[in-house]
mmCIF file of C-alpha atoms and ligand atoms in Angstrom:
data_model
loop_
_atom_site.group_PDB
_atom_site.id
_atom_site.type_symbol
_atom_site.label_atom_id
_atom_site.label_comp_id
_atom_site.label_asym_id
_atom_site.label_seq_id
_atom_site.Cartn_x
_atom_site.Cartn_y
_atom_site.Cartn_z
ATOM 1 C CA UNK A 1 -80.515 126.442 -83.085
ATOM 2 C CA UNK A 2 -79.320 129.265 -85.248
ATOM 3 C CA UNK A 3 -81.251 130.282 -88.844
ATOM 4 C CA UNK A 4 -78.994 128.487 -90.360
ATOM 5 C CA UNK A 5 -78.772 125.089 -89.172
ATOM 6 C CA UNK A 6 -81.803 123.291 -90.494
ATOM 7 C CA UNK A 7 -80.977 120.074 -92.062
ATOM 8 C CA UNK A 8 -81.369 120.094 -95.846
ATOM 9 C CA UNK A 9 -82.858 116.964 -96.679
ATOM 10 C CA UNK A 10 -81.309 114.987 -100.041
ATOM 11 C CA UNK A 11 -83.867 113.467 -100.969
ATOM 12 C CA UNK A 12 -87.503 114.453 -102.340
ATOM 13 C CA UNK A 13 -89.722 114.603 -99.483
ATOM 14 C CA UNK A 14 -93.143 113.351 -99.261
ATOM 15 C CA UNK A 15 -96.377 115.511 -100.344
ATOM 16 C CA UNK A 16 -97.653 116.242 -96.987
ATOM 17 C CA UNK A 17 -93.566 117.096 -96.066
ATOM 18 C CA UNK A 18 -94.003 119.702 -99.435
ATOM 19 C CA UNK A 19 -96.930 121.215 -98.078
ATOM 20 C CA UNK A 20 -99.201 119.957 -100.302
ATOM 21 C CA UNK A 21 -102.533 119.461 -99.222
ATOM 22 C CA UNK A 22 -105.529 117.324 -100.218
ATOM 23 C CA UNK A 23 -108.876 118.671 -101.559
ATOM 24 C CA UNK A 24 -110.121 118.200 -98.018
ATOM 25 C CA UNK A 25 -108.041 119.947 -96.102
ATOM 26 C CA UNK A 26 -107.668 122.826 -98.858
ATOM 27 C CA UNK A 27 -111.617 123.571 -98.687
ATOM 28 C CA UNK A 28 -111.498 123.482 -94.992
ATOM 29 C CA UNK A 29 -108.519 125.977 -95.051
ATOM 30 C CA UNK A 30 -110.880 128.314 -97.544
ATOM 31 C CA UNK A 31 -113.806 127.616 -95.781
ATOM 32 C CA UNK A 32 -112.348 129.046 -92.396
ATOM 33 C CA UNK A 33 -109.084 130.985 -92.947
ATOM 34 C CA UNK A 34 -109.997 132.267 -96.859
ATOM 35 C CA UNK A 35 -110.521 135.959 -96.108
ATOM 36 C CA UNK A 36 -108.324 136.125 -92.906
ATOM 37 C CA UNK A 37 -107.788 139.617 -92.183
ATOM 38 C CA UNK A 38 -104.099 139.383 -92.349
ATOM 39 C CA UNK A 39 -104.342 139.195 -96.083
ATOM 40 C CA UNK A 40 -105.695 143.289 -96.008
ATOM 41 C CA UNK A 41 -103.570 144.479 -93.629
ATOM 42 C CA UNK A 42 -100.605 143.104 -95.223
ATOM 43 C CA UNK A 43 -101.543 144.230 -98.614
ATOM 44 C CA UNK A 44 -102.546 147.927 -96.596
ATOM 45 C CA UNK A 45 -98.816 148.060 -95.225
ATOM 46 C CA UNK A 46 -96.837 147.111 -98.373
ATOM 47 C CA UNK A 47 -97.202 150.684 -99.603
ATOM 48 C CA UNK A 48 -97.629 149.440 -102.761
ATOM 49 C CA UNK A 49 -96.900 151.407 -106.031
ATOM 50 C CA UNK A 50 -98.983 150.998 -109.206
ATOM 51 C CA UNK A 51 -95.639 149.424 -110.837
ATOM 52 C CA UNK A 52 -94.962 146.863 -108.366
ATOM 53 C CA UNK A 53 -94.267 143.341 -109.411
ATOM 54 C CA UNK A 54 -95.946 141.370 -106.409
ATOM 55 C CA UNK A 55 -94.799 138.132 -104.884
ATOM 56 C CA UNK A 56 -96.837 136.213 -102.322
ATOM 57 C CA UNK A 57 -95.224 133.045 -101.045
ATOM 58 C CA UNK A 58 -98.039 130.429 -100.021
ATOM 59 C CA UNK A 59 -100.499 132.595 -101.347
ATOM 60 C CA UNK A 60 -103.265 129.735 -100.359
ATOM 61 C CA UNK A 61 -106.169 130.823 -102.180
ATOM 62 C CA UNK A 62 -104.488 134.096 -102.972
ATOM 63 C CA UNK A 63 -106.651 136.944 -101.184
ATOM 64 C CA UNK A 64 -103.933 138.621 -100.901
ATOM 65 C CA UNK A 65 -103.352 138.458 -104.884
ATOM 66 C CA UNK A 66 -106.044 139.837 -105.296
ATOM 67 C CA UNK A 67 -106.213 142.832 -103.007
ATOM 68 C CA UNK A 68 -102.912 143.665 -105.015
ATOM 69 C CA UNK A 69 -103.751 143.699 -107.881
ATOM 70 C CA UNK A 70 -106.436 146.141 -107.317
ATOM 71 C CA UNK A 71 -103.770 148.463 -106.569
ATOM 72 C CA UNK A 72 -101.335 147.792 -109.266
ATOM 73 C CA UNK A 73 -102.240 149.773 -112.173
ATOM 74 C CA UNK A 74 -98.852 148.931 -114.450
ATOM 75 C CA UNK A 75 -97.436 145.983 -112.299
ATOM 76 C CA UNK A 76 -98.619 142.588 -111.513
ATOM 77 C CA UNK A 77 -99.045 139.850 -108.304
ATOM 78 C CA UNK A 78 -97.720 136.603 -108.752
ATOM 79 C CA UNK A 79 -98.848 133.963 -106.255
ATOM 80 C CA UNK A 80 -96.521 131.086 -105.563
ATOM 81 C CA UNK A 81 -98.027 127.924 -103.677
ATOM 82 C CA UNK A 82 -97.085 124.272 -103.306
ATOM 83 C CA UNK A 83 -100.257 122.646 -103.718
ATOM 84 C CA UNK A 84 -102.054 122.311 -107.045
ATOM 85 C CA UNK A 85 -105.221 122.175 -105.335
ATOM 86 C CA UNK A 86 -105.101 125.868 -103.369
ATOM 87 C CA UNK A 87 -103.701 127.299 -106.801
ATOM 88 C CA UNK A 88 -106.707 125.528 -108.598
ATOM 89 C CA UNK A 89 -109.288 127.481 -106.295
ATOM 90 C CA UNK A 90 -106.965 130.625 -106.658
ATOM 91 C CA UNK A 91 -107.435 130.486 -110.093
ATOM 92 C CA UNK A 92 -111.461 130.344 -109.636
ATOM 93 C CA UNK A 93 -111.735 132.672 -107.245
ATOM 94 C CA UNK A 94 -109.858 135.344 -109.679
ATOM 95 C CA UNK A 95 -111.407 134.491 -113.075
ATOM 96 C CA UNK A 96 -113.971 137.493 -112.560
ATOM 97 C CA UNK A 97 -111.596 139.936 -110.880
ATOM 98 C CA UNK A 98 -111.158 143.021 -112.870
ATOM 99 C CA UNK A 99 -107.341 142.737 -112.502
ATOM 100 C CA UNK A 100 -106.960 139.086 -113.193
ATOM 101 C CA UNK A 101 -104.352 139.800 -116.201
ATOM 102 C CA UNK A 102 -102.586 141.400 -113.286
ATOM 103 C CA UNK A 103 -102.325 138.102 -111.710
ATOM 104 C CA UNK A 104 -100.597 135.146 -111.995
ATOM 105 C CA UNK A 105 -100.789 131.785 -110.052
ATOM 106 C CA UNK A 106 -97.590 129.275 -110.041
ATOM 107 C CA UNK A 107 -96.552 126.267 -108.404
ATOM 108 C CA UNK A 108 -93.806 126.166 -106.150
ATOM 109 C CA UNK A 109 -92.311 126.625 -103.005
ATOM 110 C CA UNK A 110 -90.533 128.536 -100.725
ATOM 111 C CA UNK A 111 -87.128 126.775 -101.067
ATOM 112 C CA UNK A 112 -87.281 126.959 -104.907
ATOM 113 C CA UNK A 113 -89.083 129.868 -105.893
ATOM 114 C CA UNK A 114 -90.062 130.099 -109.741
ATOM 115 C CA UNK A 115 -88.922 133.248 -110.557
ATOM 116 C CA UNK A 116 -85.737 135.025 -112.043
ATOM 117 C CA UNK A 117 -83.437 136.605 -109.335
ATOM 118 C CA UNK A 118 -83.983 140.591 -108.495
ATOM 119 C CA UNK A 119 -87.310 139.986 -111.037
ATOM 120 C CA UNK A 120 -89.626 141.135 -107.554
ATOM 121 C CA UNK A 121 -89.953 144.483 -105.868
ATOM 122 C CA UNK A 122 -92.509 143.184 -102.731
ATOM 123 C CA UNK A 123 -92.526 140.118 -101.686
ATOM 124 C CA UNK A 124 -94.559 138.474 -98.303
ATOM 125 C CA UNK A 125 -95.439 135.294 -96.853
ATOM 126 C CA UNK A 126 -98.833 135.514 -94.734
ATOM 127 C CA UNK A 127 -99.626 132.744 -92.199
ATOM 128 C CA UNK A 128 -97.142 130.952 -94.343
ATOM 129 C CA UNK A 129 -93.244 131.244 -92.592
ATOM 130 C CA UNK A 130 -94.592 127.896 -90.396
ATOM 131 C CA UNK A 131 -95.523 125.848 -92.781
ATOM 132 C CA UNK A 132 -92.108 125.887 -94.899
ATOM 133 C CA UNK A 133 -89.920 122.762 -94.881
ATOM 134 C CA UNK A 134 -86.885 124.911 -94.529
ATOM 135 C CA UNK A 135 -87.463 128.316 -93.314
ATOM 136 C CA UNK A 136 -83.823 129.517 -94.125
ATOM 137 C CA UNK A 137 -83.349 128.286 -97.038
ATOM 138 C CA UNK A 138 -87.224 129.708 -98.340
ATOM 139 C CA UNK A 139 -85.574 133.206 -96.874
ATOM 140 C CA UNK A 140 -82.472 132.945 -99.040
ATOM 141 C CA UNK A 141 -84.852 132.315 -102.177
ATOM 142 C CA UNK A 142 -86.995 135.062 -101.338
ATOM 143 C CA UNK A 143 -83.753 137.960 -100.972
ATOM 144 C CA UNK A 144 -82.460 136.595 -104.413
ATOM 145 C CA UNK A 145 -85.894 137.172 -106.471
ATOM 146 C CA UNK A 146 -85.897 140.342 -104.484
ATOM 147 C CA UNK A 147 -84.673 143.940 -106.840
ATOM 148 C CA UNK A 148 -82.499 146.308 -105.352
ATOM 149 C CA UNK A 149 -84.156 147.536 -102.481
ATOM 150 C CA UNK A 150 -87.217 144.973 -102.825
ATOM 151 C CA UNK A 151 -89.428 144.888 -99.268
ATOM 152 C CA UNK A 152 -89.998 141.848 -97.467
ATOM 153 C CA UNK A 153 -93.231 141.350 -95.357
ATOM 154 C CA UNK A 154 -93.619 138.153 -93.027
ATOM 155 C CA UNK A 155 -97.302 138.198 -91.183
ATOM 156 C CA UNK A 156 -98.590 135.640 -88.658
ATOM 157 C CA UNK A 157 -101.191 135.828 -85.761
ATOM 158 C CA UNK A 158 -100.074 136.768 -82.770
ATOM 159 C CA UNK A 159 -100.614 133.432 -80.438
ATOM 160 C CA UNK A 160 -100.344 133.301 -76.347
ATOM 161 C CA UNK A 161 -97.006 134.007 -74.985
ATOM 162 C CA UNK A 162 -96.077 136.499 -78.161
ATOM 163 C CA UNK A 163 -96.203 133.925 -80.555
ATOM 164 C CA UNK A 164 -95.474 134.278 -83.906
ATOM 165 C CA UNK A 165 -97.909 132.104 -85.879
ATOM 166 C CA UNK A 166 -98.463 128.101 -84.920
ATOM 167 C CA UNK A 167 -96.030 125.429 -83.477
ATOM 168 C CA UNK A 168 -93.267 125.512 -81.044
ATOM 169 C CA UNK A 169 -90.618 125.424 -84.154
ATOM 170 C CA UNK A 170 -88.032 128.275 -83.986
ATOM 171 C CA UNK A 171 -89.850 130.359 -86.345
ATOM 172 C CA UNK A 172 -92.399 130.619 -84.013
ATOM 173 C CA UNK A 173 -90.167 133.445 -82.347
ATOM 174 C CA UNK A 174 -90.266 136.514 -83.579
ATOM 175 C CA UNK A 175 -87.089 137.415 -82.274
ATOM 176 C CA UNK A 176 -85.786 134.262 -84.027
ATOM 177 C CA UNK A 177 -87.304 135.541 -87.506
ATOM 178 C CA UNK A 178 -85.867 138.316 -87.374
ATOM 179 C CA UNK A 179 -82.306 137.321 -86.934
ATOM 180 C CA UNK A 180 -82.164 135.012 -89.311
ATOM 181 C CA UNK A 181 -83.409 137.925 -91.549
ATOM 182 C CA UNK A 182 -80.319 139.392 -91.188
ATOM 183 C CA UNK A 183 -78.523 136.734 -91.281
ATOM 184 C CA UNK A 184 -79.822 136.418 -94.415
ATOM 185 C CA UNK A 185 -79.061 139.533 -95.705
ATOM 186 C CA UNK A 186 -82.370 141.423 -95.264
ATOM 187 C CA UNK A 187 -81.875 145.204 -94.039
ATOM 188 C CA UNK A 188 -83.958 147.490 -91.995
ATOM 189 C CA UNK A 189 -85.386 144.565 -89.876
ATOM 190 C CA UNK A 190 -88.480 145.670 -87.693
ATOM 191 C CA UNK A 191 -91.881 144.634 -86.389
ATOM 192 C CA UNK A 192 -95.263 145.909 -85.795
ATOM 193 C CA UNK A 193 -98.223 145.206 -84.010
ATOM 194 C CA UNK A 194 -102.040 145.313 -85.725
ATOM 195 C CA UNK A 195 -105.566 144.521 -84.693
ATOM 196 C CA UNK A 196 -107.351 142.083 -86.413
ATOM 197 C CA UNK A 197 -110.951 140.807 -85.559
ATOM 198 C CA UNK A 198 -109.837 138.228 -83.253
ATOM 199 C CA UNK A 199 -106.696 139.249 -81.641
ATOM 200 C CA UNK A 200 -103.126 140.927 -82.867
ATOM 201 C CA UNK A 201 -101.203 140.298 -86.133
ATOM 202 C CA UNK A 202 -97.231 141.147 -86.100
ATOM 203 C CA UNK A 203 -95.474 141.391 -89.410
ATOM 204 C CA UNK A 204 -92.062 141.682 -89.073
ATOM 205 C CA UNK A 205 -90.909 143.902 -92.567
ATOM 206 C CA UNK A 206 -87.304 144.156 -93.920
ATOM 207 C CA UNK A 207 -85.797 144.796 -97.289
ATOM 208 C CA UNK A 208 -82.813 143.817 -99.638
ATOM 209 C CA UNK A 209 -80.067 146.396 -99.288
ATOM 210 C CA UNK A 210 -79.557 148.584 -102.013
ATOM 211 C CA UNK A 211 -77.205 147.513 -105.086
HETATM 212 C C1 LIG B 301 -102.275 128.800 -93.736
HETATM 213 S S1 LIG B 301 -102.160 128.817 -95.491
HETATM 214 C C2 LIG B 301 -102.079 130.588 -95.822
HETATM 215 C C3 LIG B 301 -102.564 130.948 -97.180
HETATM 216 C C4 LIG B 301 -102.620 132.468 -97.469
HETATM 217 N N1 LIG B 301 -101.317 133.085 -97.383
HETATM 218 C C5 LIG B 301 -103.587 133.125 -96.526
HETATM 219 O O1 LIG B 301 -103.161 133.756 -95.544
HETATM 220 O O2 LIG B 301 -104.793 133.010 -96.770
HETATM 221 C C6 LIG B 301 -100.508 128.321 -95.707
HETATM 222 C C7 LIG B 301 -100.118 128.156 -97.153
HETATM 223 O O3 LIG B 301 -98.718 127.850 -97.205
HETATM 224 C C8 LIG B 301 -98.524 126.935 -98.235
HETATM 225 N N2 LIG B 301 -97.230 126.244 -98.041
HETATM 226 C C9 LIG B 301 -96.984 125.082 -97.402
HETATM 227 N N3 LIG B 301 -95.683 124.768 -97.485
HETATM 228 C C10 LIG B 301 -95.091 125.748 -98.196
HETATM 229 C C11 LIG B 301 -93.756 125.986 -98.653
HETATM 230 N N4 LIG B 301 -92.769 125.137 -98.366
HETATM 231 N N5 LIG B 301 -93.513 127.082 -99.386
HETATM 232 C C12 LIG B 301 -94.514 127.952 -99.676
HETATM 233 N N6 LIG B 301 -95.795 127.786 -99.279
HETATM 234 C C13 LIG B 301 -96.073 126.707 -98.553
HETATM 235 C C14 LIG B 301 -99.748 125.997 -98.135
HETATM 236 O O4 LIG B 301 -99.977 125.272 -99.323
HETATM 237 C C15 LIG B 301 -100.838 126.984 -97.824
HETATM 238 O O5 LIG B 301 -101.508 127.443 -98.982
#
């Protein structure tokens, strides 16, 4: 299948086809994923300038968020999530963070991000890419809020066989991802290899062209 050949569905999908999850499954997800190391190294290979304006796409319970904004002494993180319930514990887990007027917490997803185009200068998704309805279209959303320039980081576990994250979907491949980055658009397309406490994480990285 190529990146761009995902059905679009017309009409609105179910919750659980949004991504949206119950309380129950939320507090499990915190409960065992919440601090998953892929969060720091992602935020540790962003390079991230003290003016950055942050975007994390299914920021969960928004560790990530949070490990930004420690580092962003003008700019701000904005987490973006589909379900109410993650953002709700994002919020609570941030209300005593010394940069929480860095941070900000919104509902949506991937495929209609809530944010004004070239309004982002990093953006990543972190063990997120799998769960979006439509992959290509959440890419497309993601280069538009993107500035001139803007860096892209997509991290997943590395699973058996290579893997990139969960599932046998397409986006499973790295190799996939990352032509359908440029397919996209994206520029500078390229992968790397880290350790985390179980096993490997890859993030593939890319950016909007300049202009
Ligand atoms: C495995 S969790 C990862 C959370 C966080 N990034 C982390 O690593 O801790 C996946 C997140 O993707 C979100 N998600 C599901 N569908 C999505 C979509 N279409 N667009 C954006 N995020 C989505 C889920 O709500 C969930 O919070």
């Amino acid at each position: 299948m190529s990146p761009s050949s995902q059905p679009r569905s017309s009409s609105r999908p179910s919750r659980a086809d949004r991504g949206i999850m119950d309380d129950a499954t939320a507090e499990r997800y915190i409960r065992n994923y919440g601090d998953d190391p892929t969060n720091r190294v992602t935020v540790a290979s962003a390079g991230l300038k003290p003016g950055d304006v942050v975007l994390d796409v299914g920021c969960g319970s928004g560790p990530a968020v949070r490990e930004a904004a420690a580092r962003l002494s003008r700019g701000r993180a904005i987490g973006v999530d589909p379900s109410p319930n993650m953002l709700r514990i994002a919020a609570d887990l941030s209300a005593s963070h010394a940069e929480r007027a860095r941070m900000e917490f919104l509902e949506g997803d991937a495929s209609h991000l809530p944010l004004a185009g070239h309004s982002v200068t990093v953006a990543w998704a972190i063990n997120s890419l799998h769960h979006w309805a439509d992959p290509a279209r959440g890419l497309s959303e993601v280069l538009r809020v993107l500035a001139s320039r803007g860096r892209f980081l997509i991290t997943e576990d590395e699973h058996a066989g290579g893997k990139f994250g969960h599932g046998d979907a397409p986006f499973s491949d790295a190799a996939f991802v990352m032509r359908a980055l440029e397919a996209t658009g994206f520029v500078s397309v390229d992968i790397s290899r880290h350790s985390g406490d179980e096993g490997g994480i890859l993030i593939i990285s890319c950016r909007r062209a300049e202009g």
